[in-house]
């Protein structure tokens, strides 16, 4: 029997590396990558994290060197998370002008010297003795409005320390508007807000909890989103933009490409995606066993997030990805 000759031959555009390069729709530029970094107040040498191969908890000294390295690699920014030596139910170290996160911001700012954007985390989970992202009310529930008032104070301290963009990751209602108002009132109109708008209560944050010595028992389901809900992610992104977010984020990344694509389609502000700790560690663990190609997997992950609509990607592999896309 004779088969019909294909009327169209898409393979023509895949025939050579040069042709594939010519028609490639999505690119990855180091400037679009943000490296999350951890700083621990109570260590005197960088400490590797067993569940996040290649990632360490920094001292202030090693942070300065690593920020310089990130700037040399052409990264767009760094996102700072800090672990204090002491915790209490209110997370007081978070609002201390000389707290570890504020010191880390000052160190990073000096090391970066304007070459990349300094972002820092506005959330209480690293600072509270119970590990929740907010303070608790008399019944042990996370108190939204009391927490937002603390975020506003944290934000001003971080701005004073020199952060360019504040990452609001706590998922409290009204947090963006409150932080924006506090920043403006304190004279920090130029400090931006990156809203973790659609942040899901995800199992993929597992290794991050080691990175911040998380004290959490239980879960964050009363404030982070239900992984089953897509439309609600769009609602959160709209609310945060309306409250004044300069950038909105979807998190985790690959399991939520549908949400990312929907947000990216409608958003009037740039959209970020966070390839979170568990997503990173899955690749690392499989690559260690020789089950997948580490470089190809990380590049595919970042490319997929970009293709779905992310303008900016947060990834623990940012330094390697930057080197790979340049070579
Ligand atoms: C909360 C926060 C978390 C992450 C970023 N910010 C943890 C959580 O919500 O439990 C997770 C990031 C990752 O897994 O890489 N401040």
CSV table of C-alpha atoms and ligand atoms in Angstrom, one decimal:
chain,number,residue,atom,x,y,z
A,1,UNK,CA,0.0,0.0,0.0
A,2,UNK,CA,1.1,3.6,-0.5
A,3,UNK,CA,1.0,6.1,2.3
A,4,UNK,CA,0.1,9.7,1.9
A,5,UNK,CA,3.1,12.0,1.6
A,6,UNK,CA,3.0,14.4,4.6
A,7,UNK,CA,1.6,17.8,3.6
A,8,UNK,CA,3.6,19.4,6.4
A,9,UNK,CA,7.1,18.5,7.6
A,10,UNK,CA,7.8,20.2,11.0
A,11,UNK,CA,11.0,18.2,11.2
A,12,UNK,CA,12.5,20.5,8.7
A,13,UNK,CA,12.9,23.1,11.4
A,14,UNK,CA,14.6,20.5,13.7
A,15,UNK,CA,17.2,19.2,11.2
A,16,UNK,CA,20.3,21.0,12.4
A,17,UNK,CA,21.5,22.7,15.6
A,18,UNK,CA,21.6,26.0,13.7
A,19,UNK,CA,18.1,25.6,12.5
A,20,UNK,CA,16.8,24.7,15.9
A,21,UNK,CA,18.6,27.7,17.4
A,22,UNK,CA,17.0,30.0,14.7
A,23,UNK,CA,13.5,29.0,15.5
A,24,UNK,CA,13.7,28.6,19.3
A,25,UNK,CA,10.9,30.4,21.0
A,26,UNK,CA,12.2,30.6,24.5
A,27,UNK,CA,15.5,31.8,25.8
A,28,UNK,CA,17.1,31.8,29.2
A,29,UNK,CA,19.2,34.8,30.2
A,30,UNK,CA,21.3,34.9,33.4
A,31,UNK,CA,19.7,38.3,34.1
A,32,UNK,CA,16.3,36.5,34.5
A,33,UNK,CA,17.6,34.2,37.2
A,34,UNK,CA,17.5,34.8,41.0
A,35,UNK,CA,19.5,32.7,43.4
A,36,UNK,CA,17.9,32.0,46.8
A,37,UNK,CA,20.5,32.1,49.6
A,38,UNK,CA,20.6,31.1,53.3
A,39,UNK,CA,22.5,32.9,56.1
A,40,UNK,CA,22.8,31.4,59.5
A,41,UNK,CA,23.6,33.6,62.5
A,42,UNK,CA,25.1,30.8,64.7
A,43,UNK,CA,27.7,29.2,62.5
A,44,UNK,CA,31.3,30.2,61.8
A,45,UNK,CA,31.8,28.4,58.5
A,46,UNK,CA,29.5,27.7,55.6
A,47,UNK,CA,27.4,24.6,56.3
A,48,UNK,CA,26.4,22.3,53.4
A,49,UNK,CA,22.7,21.1,53.4
A,50,UNK,CA,22.3,17.4,53.0
A,51,UNK,CA,18.9,17.7,51.3
A,52,UNK,CA,20.0,20.5,49.0
A,53,UNK,CA,23.3,19.3,47.4
A,54,UNK,CA,25.4,22.2,46.4
A,55,UNK,CA,23.6,24.7,48.6
A,56,UNK,CA,25.0,25.9,51.9
A,57,UNK,CA,24.0,28.0,54.9
A,58,UNK,CA,26.3,31.0,54.7
A,59,UNK,CA,28.1,33.1,57.3
A,60,UNK,CA,28.1,36.8,56.5
A,61,UNK,CA,31.7,36.4,55.2
A,62,UNK,CA,30.8,33.6,52.8
A,63,UNK,CA,27.7,35.4,51.8
A,64,UNK,CA,29.7,38.4,50.6
A,65,UNK,CA,31.9,36.1,48.4
A,66,UNK,CA,28.9,34.3,47.0
A,67,UNK,CA,27.0,37.5,46.2
A,68,UNK,CA,30.1,38.7,44.3
A,69,UNK,CA,30.2,35.3,42.4
A,70,UNK,CA,26.4,35.7,41.6
A,71,UNK,CA,27.1,39.2,40.2
A,72,UNK,CA,30.0,37.9,38.1
A,73,UNK,CA,27.8,35.2,36.7
A,74,UNK,CA,25.4,37.9,35.6
A,75,UNK,CA,22.4,36.8,37.7
A,76,UNK,CA,19.5,39.2,38.0
A,77,UNK,CA,19.3,39.0,41.7
A,78,UNK,CA,19.6,37.1,45.0
A,79,UNK,CA,16.8,36.2,47.5
A,80,UNK,CA,18.0,36.2,51.1
A,81,UNK,CA,16.6,34.0,53.8
A,82,UNK,CA,18.1,34.1,57.3
A,83,UNK,CA,18.2,31.8,60.3
A,84,UNK,CA,18.5,33.6,63.7
A,85,UNK,CA,20.4,32.2,66.7
A,86,UNK,CA,17.3,32.7,68.9
A,87,UNK,CA,13.6,32.2,68.3
A,88,UNK,CA,10.5,33.2,70.2
A,89,UNK,CA,6.8,33.0,69.6
A,90,UNK,CA,6.7,36.5,68.1
A,91,UNK,CA,9.7,36.1,65.9
A,92,UNK,CA,11.2,39.3,67.4
A,93,UNK,CA,14.6,38.9,65.7
A,94,UNK,CA,12.8,39.6,62.4
A,95,UNK,CA,12.2,43.3,63.4
A,96,UNK,CA,15.5,43.8,65.1
A,97,UNK,CA,17.4,46.5,63.2
A,98,UNK,CA,20.5,44.5,63.8
A,99,UNK,CA,18.9,41.1,63.3
A,100,UNK,CA,20.7,38.6,61.1
A,101,UNK,CA,18.5,39.2,58.0
A,102,UNK,CA,19.1,42.9,58.2
A,103,UNK,CA,22.9,42.3,58.6
A,104,UNK,CA,22.8,39.9,55.6
A,105,UNK,CA,21.1,42.5,53.5
A,106,UNK,CA,23.7,45.1,54.3
A,107,UNK,CA,26.5,42.6,53.5
A,108,UNK,CA,24.9,41.6,50.3
A,109,UNK,CA,24.2,45.1,49.2
A,110,UNK,CA,27.8,46.1,49.7
A,111,UNK,CA,29.1,43.0,47.9
A,112,UNK,CA,26.8,43.5,45.0
A,113,UNK,CA,27.6,47.1,44.5
A,114,UNK,CA,24.6,47.7,42.3
A,115,UNK,CA,25.4,44.8,39.9
A,116,UNK,CA,22.3,42.8,40.9
A,117,UNK,CA,19.0,43.2,42.7
A,118,UNK,CA,19.0,42.4,46.4
A,119,UNK,CA,15.8,40.7,47.5
A,120,UNK,CA,14.9,39.5,51.0
A,121,UNK,CA,12.2,37.4,52.6
A,122,UNK,CA,9.4,39.0,54.6
A,123,UNK,CA,8.0,36.2,56.5
A,124,UNK,CA,8.2,35.0,60.1
A,125,UNK,CA,8.7,31.2,59.8
A,126,UNK,CA,12.4,31.4,60.2
A,127,UNK,CA,12.1,33.5,63.3
A,128,UNK,CA,9.2,32.0,65.3
A,129,UNK,CA,9.7,29.2,67.9
A,130,UNK,CA,6.7,27.4,66.5
A,131,UNK,CA,7.7,27.7,62.9
A,132,UNK,CA,4.5,29.3,61.5
A,133,UNK,CA,4.7,32.2,59.1
A,134,UNK,CA,2.8,34.4,61.5
A,135,UNK,CA,2.0,34.9,65.2
A,136,UNK,CA,-0.6,32.9,66.9
A,137,UNK,CA,-3.8,34.0,68.6
A,138,UNK,CA,-5.1,32.7,72.0
A,139,UNK,CA,-6.5,29.6,70.3
A,140,UNK,CA,-3.2,28.8,68.5
A,141,UNK,CA,-4.4,29.9,65.1
A,142,UNK,CA,-2.3,32.1,62.8
A,143,UNK,CA,-3.5,35.6,63.4
A,144,UNK,CA,-3.7,37.3,60.0
A,145,UNK,CA,-3.9,41.0,61.0
A,146,UNK,CA,-1.5,40.9,63.9
A,147,UNK,CA,1.0,39.1,61.5
A,148,UNK,CA,0.6,41.7,58.8
A,149,UNK,CA,1.4,44.5,61.3
A,150,UNK,CA,4.7,42.7,62.0
A,151,UNK,CA,5.4,42.2,58.3
A,152,UNK,CA,5.1,45.9,57.9
A,153,UNK,CA,7.7,46.6,60.5
A,154,UNK,CA,10.0,43.9,59.1
A,155,UNK,CA,9.7,45.4,55.6
A,156,UNK,CA,10.7,48.8,56.9
A,157,UNK,CA,13.8,47.3,58.6
A,158,UNK,CA,14.8,45.4,55.5
A,159,UNK,CA,14.3,48.5,53.4
A,160,UNK,CA,16.5,50.5,55.8
A,161,UNK,CA,19.1,47.8,55.6
A,162,UNK,CA,19.2,48.3,51.8
A,163,UNK,CA,16.9,45.6,50.2
A,164,UNK,CA,15.8,46.6,46.7
A,165,UNK,CA,12.8,44.2,46.6
A,166,UNK,CA,10.9,42.5,49.4
A,167,UNK,CA,9.6,39.0,48.9
A,168,UNK,CA,6.3,38.6,50.7
A,169,UNK,CA,6.0,34.9,51.2
A,170,UNK,CA,3.7,34.6,54.2
A,171,UNK,CA,0.4,34.4,52.4
A,172,UNK,CA,-1.5,36.6,54.8
A,173,UNK,CA,-4.5,38.5,53.4
A,174,UNK,CA,-3.7,42.2,52.9
A,175,UNK,CA,0.0,41.9,53.4
A,176,UNK,CA,1.0,43.6,50.1
A,177,UNK,CA,-1.1,46.7,50.8
A,178,UNK,CA,0.1,46.9,54.4
A,179,UNK,CA,3.8,46.6,53.5
A,180,UNK,CA,3.4,49.1,50.6
A,181,UNK,CA,1.8,51.7,52.9
A,182,UNK,CA,4.4,51.2,55.6
A,183,UNK,CA,7.3,51.5,53.1
A,184,UNK,CA,5.8,54.6,51.6
A,185,UNK,CA,5.2,56.2,54.9
A,186,UNK,CA,8.8,55.5,56.0
A,187,UNK,CA,10.2,57.1,52.9
A,188,UNK,CA,10.9,53.9,50.9
A,189,UNK,CA,8.7,54.5,47.9
A,190,UNK,CA,11.4,53.0,45.6
A,191,UNK,CA,11.6,49.7,47.4
A,192,UNK,CA,9.7,47.1,45.4
A,193,UNK,CA,7.4,44.3,46.4
A,194,UNK,CA,7.5,40.8,45.0
A,195,UNK,CA,4.3,39.1,46.1
A,196,UNK,CA,4.3,35.3,46.5
A,197,UNK,CA,0.8,35.6,45.1
A,198,UNK,CA,-0.1,32.0,44.3
A,199,UNK,CA,1.9,30.1,46.9
A,200,UNK,CA,0.7,26.6,47.5
A,201,UNK,CA,0.9,24.4,50.6
A,202,UNK,CA,3.3,22.1,49.0
A,203,UNK,CA,5.2,19.0,49.9
A,204,UNK,CA,8.0,20.3,47.6
A,205,UNK,CA,9.2,22.7,50.3
A,206,UNK,CA,10.7,19.8,52.3
A,207,UNK,CA,14.4,20.5,51.8
A,208,UNK,CA,13.9,24.2,52.5
A,209,UNK,CA,12.8,23.3,56.0
A,210,UNK,CA,16.2,21.8,56.6
A,211,UNK,CA,17.8,24.9,55.2
A,212,UNK,CA,16.1,27.2,57.7
A,213,UNK,CA,16.1,24.7,60.6
A,214,UNK,CA,12.3,24.9,60.5
A,215,UNK,CA,10.5,24.3,63.8
A,216,UNK,CA,7.1,23.6,62.2
A,217,UNK,CA,5.0,20.7,63.2
A,218,UNK,CA,1.8,20.3,61.2
A,219,UNK,CA,1.2,22.3,58.0
A,220,UNK,CA,0.4,25.7,56.6
A,221,UNK,CA,-2.9,24.8,55.0
A,222,UNK,CA,-4.8,27.6,56.6
A,223,UNK,CA,-2.7,30.3,54.8
A,224,UNK,CA,-1.0,28.7,51.8
A,225,UNK,CA,-3.2,27.6,49.0
A,226,UNK,CA,-4.7,24.2,48.3
A,227,UNK,CA,-2.8,22.4,45.5
A,228,UNK,CA,-6.2,21.5,44.0
A,229,UNK,CA,-7.1,25.1,43.2
A,230,UNK,CA,-6.1,26.8,40.0
A,231,UNK,CA,-8.6,29.6,39.7
A,232,UNK,CA,-7.8,30.8,43.2
A,233,UNK,CA,-4.2,31.3,42.1
A,234,UNK,CA,-5.4,33.8,39.5
A,235,UNK,CA,-7.5,35.5,42.2
A,236,UNK,CA,-4.5,35.9,44.5
A,237,UNK,CA,-2.4,37.3,41.7
A,238,UNK,CA,-5.1,39.9,40.9
A,239,UNK,CA,-5.5,40.8,44.5
A,240,UNK,CA,-1.8,41.3,45.0
A,241,UNK,CA,-1.4,43.4,41.9
A,242,UNK,CA,-4.3,45.5,43.0
A,243,UNK,CA,-2.7,46.0,46.4
A,244,UNK,CA,0.4,47.3,44.7
A,245,UNK,CA,2.7,44.4,44.0
A,246,UNK,CA,5.5,45.2,41.5
A,247,UNK,CA,6.0,41.6,40.7
A,248,UNK,CA,3.9,38.5,41.3
A,249,UNK,CA,5.1,34.9,41.8
A,250,UNK,CA,3.8,31.4,41.4
A,251,UNK,CA,5.3,28.8,43.6
A,252,UNK,CA,6.2,25.9,43.4
A,253,UNK,CA,7.1,26.0,39.6
A,254,UNK,CA,6.7,22.8,37.5
A,255,UNK,CA,3.7,21.3,39.3
A,256,UNK,CA,1.9,24.6,38.7
A,257,UNK,CA,2.6,25.5,35.1
A,258,UNK,CA,-1.1,25.8,34.4
A,259,UNK,CA,-1.4,28.5,37.1
A,260,UNK,CA,1.8,30.2,35.9
A,261,UNK,CA,0.5,30.3,32.3
A,262,UNK,CA,-2.8,31.7,33.4
A,263,UNK,CA,-1.3,34.4,35.6
A,264,UNK,CA,1.3,35.3,32.9
A,265,UNK,CA,-1.4,35.7,30.4
A,266,UNK,CA,-3.4,38.2,32.5
A,267,UNK,CA,-0.7,40.0,34.6
A,268,UNK,CA,0.3,43.5,33.8
A,269,UNK,CA,3.3,43.2,36.1
A,270,UNK,CA,6.3,40.9,35.6
A,271,UNK,CA,5.7,37.3,36.7
A,272,UNK,CA,8.2,35.1,38.6
A,273,UNK,CA,8.2,31.4,39.2
A,274,UNK,CA,10.1,29.6,42.0
A,275,UNK,CA,11.6,26.3,41.2
A,276,UNK,CA,11.5,25.3,44.9
A,277,UNK,CA,13.8,23.2,47.0
A,278,UNK,CA,12.1,19.8,46.5
A,279,UNK,CA,12.0,20.3,42.7
A,280,UNK,CA,15.7,21.0,42.8
A,281,UNK,CA,16.5,18.1,45.1
A,282,UNK,CA,14.6,15.7,42.9
A,283,UNK,CA,16.9,16.5,40.0
A,284,UNK,CA,20.0,16.4,42.2
A,285,UNK,CA,19.1,13.0,43.8
A,286,UNK,CA,18.3,11.4,40.5
A,287,UNK,CA,21.4,12.8,38.9
A,288,UNK,CA,23.5,11.5,41.7
A,289,UNK,CA,22.2,8.0,41.0
A,290,UNK,CA,22.9,8.5,37.3
A,291,UNK,CA,19.2,8.3,36.5
A,292,UNK,CA,19.0,11.7,34.7
A,293,UNK,CA,21.3,14.2,33.2
A,294,UNK,CA,21.7,17.0,35.7
A,295,UNK,CA,22.5,19.8,33.3
A,296,UNK,CA,19.8,18.9,30.8
A,297,UNK,CA,17.2,18.5,33.5
A,298,UNK,CA,17.9,21.9,35.2
A,299,UNK,CA,17.9,23.6,31.8
A,300,UNK,CA,14.7,22.0,30.8
A,301,UNK,CA,13.0,23.0,34.1
A,302,UNK,CA,14.0,26.7,33.7
A,303,UNK,CA,13.1,26.7,30.0
A,304,UNK,CA,9.7,25.2,30.8
A,305,UNK,CA,9.0,27.8,33.4
A,306,UNK,CA,10.0,30.6,31.0
A,307,UNK,CA,7.9,29.0,28.2
A,308,UNK,CA,4.9,28.9,30.5
A,309,UNK,CA,5.3,32.7,31.0
A,310,UNK,CA,7.8,33.3,33.8
A,311,UNK,CA,9.8,36.5,33.2
A,312,UNK,CA,12.0,35.6,36.2
A,313,UNK,CA,12.9,32.3,37.7
A,314,UNK,CA,14.2,31.6,41.2
A,315,UNK,CA,16.3,28.5,41.2
A,316,UNK,CA,19.0,27.0,43.5
A,317,UNK,CA,20.8,26.0,40.2
A,318,UNK,CA,21.0,29.7,39.0
A,319,UNK,CA,24.9,29.8,38.9
A,320,UNK,CA,25.2,26.6,36.9
A,321,UNK,CA,22.3,27.5,34.6
A,322,UNK,CA,23.9,30.9,34.0
A,323,UNK,CA,27.2,29.2,33.0
A,324,UNK,CA,25.5,26.7,30.8
A,325,UNK,CA,23.4,29.1,28.8
A,326,UNK,CA,26.5,31.2,28.2
A,327,UNK,CA,28.7,28.4,27.0
B,1,LIG,C1,8.5,30.8,53.8
B,1,LIG,C2,9.1,30.2,52.6
B,1,LIG,C3,9.2,28.8,52.3
B,1,LIG,C4,9.8,28.7,51.0
B,1,LIG,C5,10.1,30.0,50.7
B,1,LIG,N1,9.7,30.9,51.6
B,1,LIG,C6,8.8,27.6,53.0
B,1,LIG,C7,7.4,27.4,53.4
B,1,LIG,O1,6.5,28.1,52.9
B,1,LIG,O2,7.2,26.4,54.1
B,1,LIG,C8,10.1,27.5,50.3
B,1,LIG,C9,11.1,27.6,49.2
B,1,LIG,C10,11.6,26.3,48.8
B,1,LIG,O3,11.1,25.2,49.1
B,1,LIG,O4,12.6,26.3,48.0
B,1,LIG,N2,9.2,31.9,54.2
